[in-house]
Coordinates of N, CA and C and ligand atoms in Angstrom, one line a residue:
M60 N 72.7 107.4 -37.6 CA 72.0 108.0 -36.5 C 72.3 109.5 -36.3
E61 N 71.2 110.3 -36.1 CA 71.4 111.7 -36.0 C 70.6 112.1 -34.7
Q62 N 71.1 113.2 -34.1 CA 70.4 113.7 -32.9 C 69.8 115.1 -33.2
T63 N 68.7 115.4 -32.5 CA 68.1 116.7 -32.6 C 67.6 117.1 -31.2
F64 N 67.4 118.4 -31.1 CA 67.0 119.0 -29.8 C 65.5 119.4 -29.9
S65 N 64.8 119.1 -28.8 CA 63.4 119.4 -28.7 C 63.0 120.2 -27.4
I66 N 62.1 121.1 -27.5 CA 61.6 121.7 -26.3 C 60.0 121.5 -26.4
I67 N 59.5 120.9 -25.4 CA 58.0 120.9 -25.2 C 57.8 122.2 -24.4
K68 N 57.0 123.1 -25.0 CA 56.9 124.5 -24.5 C 55.9 124.7 -23.4
P69 N 55.9 125.8 -22.7 CA 55.0 126.0 -21.6 C 53.6 125.7 -21.8
D70 N 53.0 126.1 -23.0 CA 51.6 125.8 -23.2 C 51.3 124.4 -23.2
A71 N 52.2 123.5 -23.7 CA 51.9 122.1 -23.8 C 52.2 121.4 -22.4
V72 N 53.2 121.9 -21.7 CA 53.5 121.3 -20.4 C 52.3 121.6 -19.4
K73 N 51.9 122.8 -19.5 CA 50.7 123.3 -18.7 C 49.5 122.4 -18.9
R74 N 49.3 121.9 -20.1 CA 48.1 121.1 -20.4 C 48.4 119.6 -20.3
N75 N 49.5 119.2 -19.7 CA 49.8 117.8 -19.5 C 50.0 117.0 -20.8
L76 N 50.6 117.6 -21.8 CA 50.7 117.0 -23.1 C 52.1 116.3 -23.3
I77 N 53.0 116.3 -22.3 CA 54.3 115.7 -22.5 C 54.2 114.2 -23.1
G78 N 53.4 113.5 -22.4 CA 53.2 112.0 -22.8 C 52.6 111.9 -24.2
H79 N 51.6 112.7 -24.5 CA 51.0 112.7 -25.8 C 52.0 113.0 -26.9
I80 N 52.8 114.0 -26.7 CA 53.8 114.5 -27.7 C 54.9 113.4 -27.8
N81 N 55.3 112.9 -26.7 CA 56.4 111.8 -26.8 C 55.9 110.6 -27.5
Q82 N 54.6 110.3 -27.4 CA 54.0 109.2 -28.1 C 54.2 109.3 -29.6
I83 N 53.9 110.6 -30.1 CA 54.0 110.9 -31.5 C 55.5 110.8 -31.9
I84 N 56.4 111.3 -31.1 CA 57.8 111.2 -31.3 C 58.3 109.8 -31.4
E85 N 57.9 109.0 -30.5 CA 58.3 107.6 -30.5 C 57.7 106.8 -31.6
A86 N 56.5 107.1 -32.0 CA 55.8 106.4 -33.1 C 56.5 106.7 -34.4
A87 N 57.2 107.8 -34.5 CA 57.9 108.2 -35.7 C 59.3 107.6 -35.7
G88 N 59.6 106.8 -34.7 CA 60.9 106.0 -34.7 C 62.0 106.8 -34.1
L89 N 61.7 107.9 -33.4 CA 62.8 108.6 -32.7 C 62.8 108.1 -31.2
N90 N 64.0 108.1 -30.7 CA 64.2 107.7 -29.3 C 64.5 108.9 -28.4
V91 N 63.9 109.1 -27.3 CA 64.1 110.2 -26.3 C 65.4 109.7 -25.5
I92 N 66.5 110.3 -25.8 CA 67.8 109.8 -25.1 C 68.2 110.7 -24.0
A93 N 67.5 111.9 -23.8 CA 67.6 112.7 -22.6 C 66.4 113.6 -22.5
S94 N 66.0 113.8 -21.2 CA 64.7 114.6 -21.0 C 64.8 115.2 -19.6
K95 N 64.5 116.5 -19.5 CA 64.4 117.1 -18.2 C 63.4 118.3 -18.2
K96 N 62.7 118.4 -17.1 CA 61.8 119.5 -16.9 C 62.5 120.6 -16.2
M97 N 62.3 121.8 -16.7 CA 63.0 123.0 -16.1 C 62.3 124.3 -16.4
Y98 N 62.6 125.3 -15.6 CA 62.2 126.7 -15.9 C 63.4 127.3 -16.7
L99 N 63.2 127.9 -17.9 CA 64.2 128.7 -18.5 C 64.3 130.0 -17.8
T100 N 65.6 130.4 -17.6 CA 65.8 131.8 -17.1 C 65.6 132.7 -18.2
K101 N 65.4 134.0 -17.9 CA 65.3 135.0 -19.0 C 66.6 135.0 -19.8
Q102 N 67.7 134.9 -19.2 CA 69.0 134.9 -19.9 C 69.1 133.7 -20.8
Q103 N 68.7 132.5 -20.3 CA 68.8 131.3 -21.2 C 67.9 131.5 -22.4
A104 N 66.6 132.0 -22.2 CA 65.7 132.2 -23.3 C 66.2 133.2 -24.3
E105 N 66.8 134.3 -23.8 CA 67.4 135.3 -24.7 C 68.6 134.7 -25.5
I106 N 69.4 134.0 -24.9 CA 70.5 133.4 -25.6 C 70.0 132.3 -26.6
F107 N 69.1 131.5 -26.1 CA 68.7 130.4 -27.0 C 68.0 130.9 -28.3
Y108 N 67.2 132.0 -28.1 CA 66.5 132.6 -29.3 C 67.2 133.8 -29.8
S109 N 68.6 133.9 -29.6 CA 69.3 135.2 -30.0 C 69.2 135.4 -31.5
A110 N 69.0 134.4 -32.3 CA 68.9 134.6 -33.8 C 67.7 135.4 -34.1
H111 N 66.7 135.5 -33.2 CA 65.5 136.2 -33.4 C 65.4 137.6 -32.7
K112 N 66.6 138.0 -32.2 CA 66.5 139.2 -31.3 C 66.1 140.5 -32.0
E113 N 66.2 140.6 -33.3 CA 65.7 141.8 -34.0 C 64.2 141.7 -34.4
R114 N 63.6 140.5 -34.2 CA 62.2 140.3 -34.7 C 61.3 141.0 -33.7
P115 N 60.1 141.4 -34.2 CA 59.2 142.1 -33.3 C 58.6 141.3 -32.2
F116 N 58.6 139.9 -32.4 CA 58.0 139.0 -31.4 C 59.0 138.6 -30.3
F117 N 60.3 139.1 -30.4 CA 61.3 138.6 -29.5 C 61.0 138.7 -28.0
D118 N 60.6 139.9 -27.6 CA 60.3 140.1 -26.1 C 59.2 139.3 -25.7
S119 N 58.1 139.2 -26.5 CA 57.0 138.4 -26.1 C 57.4 136.9 -26.1
L120 N 58.2 136.5 -27.0 CA 58.7 135.1 -27.1 C 59.4 134.7 -25.8
V121 N 60.4 135.6 -25.4 CA 61.1 135.4 -24.2 C 60.2 135.3 -22.9
S122 N 59.3 136.2 -22.9 CA 58.4 136.2 -21.8 C 57.5 135.0 -21.7
Y123 N 57.0 134.5 -22.9 CA 56.2 133.3 -23.0 C 57.1 132.0 -22.6
M124 N 58.3 132.0 -23.1 CA 59.1 130.8 -22.8 C 59.6 130.7 -21.4
T125 N 59.5 131.8 -20.6 CA 59.8 131.8 -19.2 C 58.6 131.8 -18.3
S126 N 57.4 131.6 -18.9 CA 56.1 131.7 -18.2 C 55.8 130.5 -17.4
G127 N 56.5 129.4 -17.7 CA 56.2 128.1 -17.0 C 57.2 127.1 -17.4
P128 N 57.2 125.9 -16.7 CA 58.2 124.9 -17.0 C 58.1 124.4 -18.5
V129 N 59.3 124.0 -19.0 CA 59.4 123.4 -20.3 C 60.1 122.0 -20.1
Q130 N 59.9 121.1 -21.1 CA 60.6 119.8 -21.1 C 61.6 119.9 -22.2
V131 N 62.9 119.9 -21.9 CA 64.0 119.9 -22.9 C 64.4 118.4 -23.1
Q132 N 64.6 118.1 -24.4 CA 64.8 116.7 -24.8 C 65.8 116.6 -25.9
V133 N 66.5 115.5 -25.9 CA 67.4 115.1 -27.1 C 66.7 113.9 -27.7
L134 N 66.5 113.9 -29.0 CA 65.9 112.9 -29.8 C 67.0 112.3 -30.7
E135 N 66.9 111.0 -30.9 CA 67.9 110.3 -31.7 C 67.2 109.3 -32.7
G136 N 67.7 109.3 -33.9 CA 67.1 108.3 -34.9 C 67.7 108.7 -36.3
G137 N 67.2 107.9 -37.3 CA 67.6 108.2 -38.6 C 67.0 109.5 -39.1
E138 N 67.8 110.4 -39.6 CA 67.4 111.7 -40.1 C 66.5 112.4 -39.0
A139 N 67.0 112.5 -37.8 CA 66.2 113.0 -36.7 C 65.7 114.4 -36.9
V140 N 66.6 115.3 -37.4 CA 66.3 116.7 -37.6 C 65.0 116.8 -38.5
S141 N 65.1 116.2 -39.7 CA 64.0 116.4 -40.7 C 62.8 115.5 -40.2
T142 N 63.0 114.4 -39.6 CA 61.8 113.6 -39.1 C 61.1 114.4 -38.1
Y143 N 61.8 115.0 -37.1 CA 61.1 115.7 -36.1 C 60.4 117.0 -36.6
R144 N 61.1 117.7 -37.6 CA 60.4 118.9 -38.1 C 59.1 118.5 -38.9
K145 N 59.2 117.3 -39.5 CA 58.0 116.9 -40.3 C 56.8 116.6 -39.3
I146 N 57.1 115.9 -38.2 CA 56.0 115.6 -37.3 C 55.6 116.8 -36.4
M147 N 56.5 117.8 -36.3 CA 56.1 119.0 -35.6 C 55.0 119.8 -36.4
G148 N 55.2 119.9 -37.7 CA 54.3 120.7 -38.5 C 54.8 122.2 -38.6
A149 N 54.2 123.0 -39.4 CA 54.6 124.4 -39.6 C 54.5 125.2 -38.3
T150 N 55.4 126.2 -38.3 CA 55.5 127.1 -37.1 C 54.1 127.6 -36.7
N151 N 53.4 128.1 -37.8 CA 52.0 128.6 -37.6 C 51.1 127.4 -37.6
P152 N 50.4 127.1 -36.5 CA 49.5 125.9 -36.5 C 48.4 126.0 -37.6
E153 N 48.1 127.2 -38.0 CA 47.0 127.3 -39.1 C 47.5 126.7 -40.4
E154 N 48.9 126.7 -40.5 CA 49.4 126.2 -41.8 C 50.0 124.7 -41.6
A155 N 49.8 124.2 -40.4 CA 50.4 122.9 -40.1 C 49.5 121.8 -40.7
E156 N 50.2 120.7 -41.2 CA 49.4 119.6 -41.7 C 48.7 118.8 -40.7
E157 N 47.6 118.2 -41.1 CA 46.8 117.3 -40.2 C 47.7 116.2 -39.6
G158 N 47.5 116.0 -38.3 CA 48.2 114.9 -37.6 C 49.5 115.3 -37.0
T159 N 50.0 116.6 -37.4 CA 51.2 117.0 -36.8 C 51.0 117.5 -35.4
I160 N 52.1 117.6 -34.6 CA 52.0 118.0 -33.2 C 51.4 119.4 -33.1
R161 N 51.8 120.3 -34.0 CA 51.3 121.7 -33.9 C 49.9 121.8 -34.3
K162 N 49.5 121.0 -35.3 CA 48.1 121.0 -35.8 C 47.2 120.5 -34.6
L163 N 47.7 119.5 -34.0 CA 46.9 118.9 -32.9 C 46.8 119.7 -31.6
Y164 N 48.0 120.3 -31.3 CA 48.0 120.9 -29.9 C 48.3 122.4 -29.8
A165 N 49.0 123.0 -30.9 CA 49.4 124.4 -30.7 C 48.2 125.4 -30.5
E166 N 48.5 126.4 -29.7 CA 47.4 127.4 -29.4 C 47.5 128.6 -30.3
S167 N 48.8 128.9 -30.8 CA 49.0 130.1 -31.6 C 50.4 130.0 -32.2
I168 N 50.8 131.0 -33.1 CA 52.1 130.9 -33.7 C 53.2 131.0 -32.6
E169 N 52.9 131.7 -31.5 CA 53.9 131.8 -30.4 C 53.8 130.6 -29.5
A170 N 52.6 130.3 -29.0 CA 52.4 129.2 -28.1 C 52.2 127.9 -29.0
N171 N 53.3 127.5 -29.7 CA 53.1 126.5 -30.7 C 53.6 125.1 -30.2
S172 N 53.6 124.9 -28.9 CA 53.8 123.6 -28.2 C 55.2 123.0 -28.3
V173 N 55.9 123.1 -29.4 CA 57.2 122.5 -29.5 C 58.2 123.3 -30.3
H174 N 59.4 123.1 -30.0 CA 60.6 123.6 -30.8 C 61.4 122.4 -31.3
G175 N 61.9 122.5 -32.5 CA 62.9 121.5 -32.9 C 64.0 122.2 -33.7
S176 N 65.2 121.6 -33.6 CA 66.4 122.2 -34.3 C 66.1 122.3 -35.8
D177 N 66.7 123.3 -36.5 CA 66.4 123.4 -37.9 C 67.6 122.8 -38.8
S178 N 68.7 122.4 -38.1 CA 69.8 121.7 -38.8 C 70.6 120.9 -37.8
S179 N 71.4 119.9 -38.4 CA 72.2 119.1 -37.5 C 73.2 119.9 -36.7
E180 N 73.7 120.9 -37.4 CA 74.7 121.8 -36.8 C 74.1 122.6 -35.6
N181 N 72.9 123.2 -35.8 CA 72.3 123.9 -34.7 C 71.8 122.9 -33.6
A182 N 71.5 121.7 -34.0 CA 71.1 120.7 -33.0 C 72.2 120.5 -32.0
K183 N 73.4 120.4 -32.5 CA 74.6 120.1 -31.6 C 74.8 121.3 -30.7
I184 N 74.6 122.5 -31.2 CA 74.8 123.7 -30.4 C 73.7 123.8 -29.3
E185 N 72.4 123.5 -29.7 CA 71.3 123.5 -28.8 C 71.4 122.4 -27.7
I186 N 71.8 121.2 -28.1 CA 72.0 120.1 -27.2 C 73.0 120.5 -26.1
N187 N 74.2 121.0 -26.6 CA 75.3 121.4 -25.7 C 74.9 122.5 -24.7
F188 N 73.9 123.3 -25.2 CA 73.5 124.4 -24.3 C 72.7 123.9 -23.1
F189 N 72.1 122.8 -23.2 CA 71.2 122.3 -22.1 C 71.7 121.0 -21.5
F190 N 72.5 120.2 -22.2 CA 72.9 118.9 -21.6 C 74.4 118.6 -21.7
A191 N 74.8 117.9 -20.6 CA 76.2 117.4 -20.6 C 76.2 116.1 -21.4
G192 N 77.3 115.8 -22.0 CA 77.4 114.5 -22.8 C 77.0 113.3 -22.0
S193 N 77.3 113.3 -20.7 CA 77.0 112.1 -19.9 C 75.5 111.9 -19.6
E194 N 74.7 113.0 -19.9 CA 73.3 112.8 -19.7 C 72.5 112.2 -20.9
L195 N 73.2 112.0 -22.0 CA 72.6 111.4 -23.2 C 72.8 109.9 -23.2
V196 N 71.7 109.2 -23.0 CA 71.8 107.7 -22.8 C 70.9 107.0 -23.7
Ligands
CMP84 P1 60.3 128.1 -32.7 O1 60.3 127.0 -33.8 O2 60.7 127.7 -31.3 O3 61.2 129.3 -33.2 C1 61.0 130.7 -32.9 C2 59.7 130.9 -32.1 O4 59.2 132.2 -32.1 C3 58.6 130.1 -32.8 O5 58.8 128.7 -32.6 C4 57.4 130.6 -32.1 O6 57.2 130.1 -30.7 C5 57.8 132.1 -31.9 N1 57.1 133.0 -32.8 C6 56.2 134.0 -32.4 N2 55.8 134.7 -33.5 C7 56.4 134.2 -34.5 C8 56.4 134.6 -35.9 N3 55.6 135.5 -36.4 N4 57.1 133.9 -36.8 C9 57.9 132.8 -36.3 N5 58.0 132.5 -35.0 C10 57.3 133.2 -34.1

């Protein structure tokens, strides 16, 4: 069993897609073991995406991620990191495979509906950033 971290981003929350996205997640065999809706502060968004701070899209990304509520979640299952990345699809929805969350719902490369950890190591860091151990059930 592996855990990964997911954010349902402001564009998807705004369009009432949390249930649709979680249906795809659960159909892939992943369990949602923690979930909460919140507004990211500017500081949280800057720290969370600090790996991208030199990229030209960083300021716009932080502003987008704080533009409305997000749903932060922990997913658990066999090979959760790679399973979730597969069903999310490519970062750029124009390159995402048919049937993936981003192909179905993303509006743009920035407003791409979901985030998922890129490794098990980063999943642990991202989960700890948003959740206490006692919240994972
Ligand atoms: P995410 O998987 O959360 O990781 C970084 C985020 O930056 C990405 O999804 C997008 O929301 C955003 N982003 C905006 N522009 C780009 C870009 N050109 N390349 C990669 N990510 C981008």
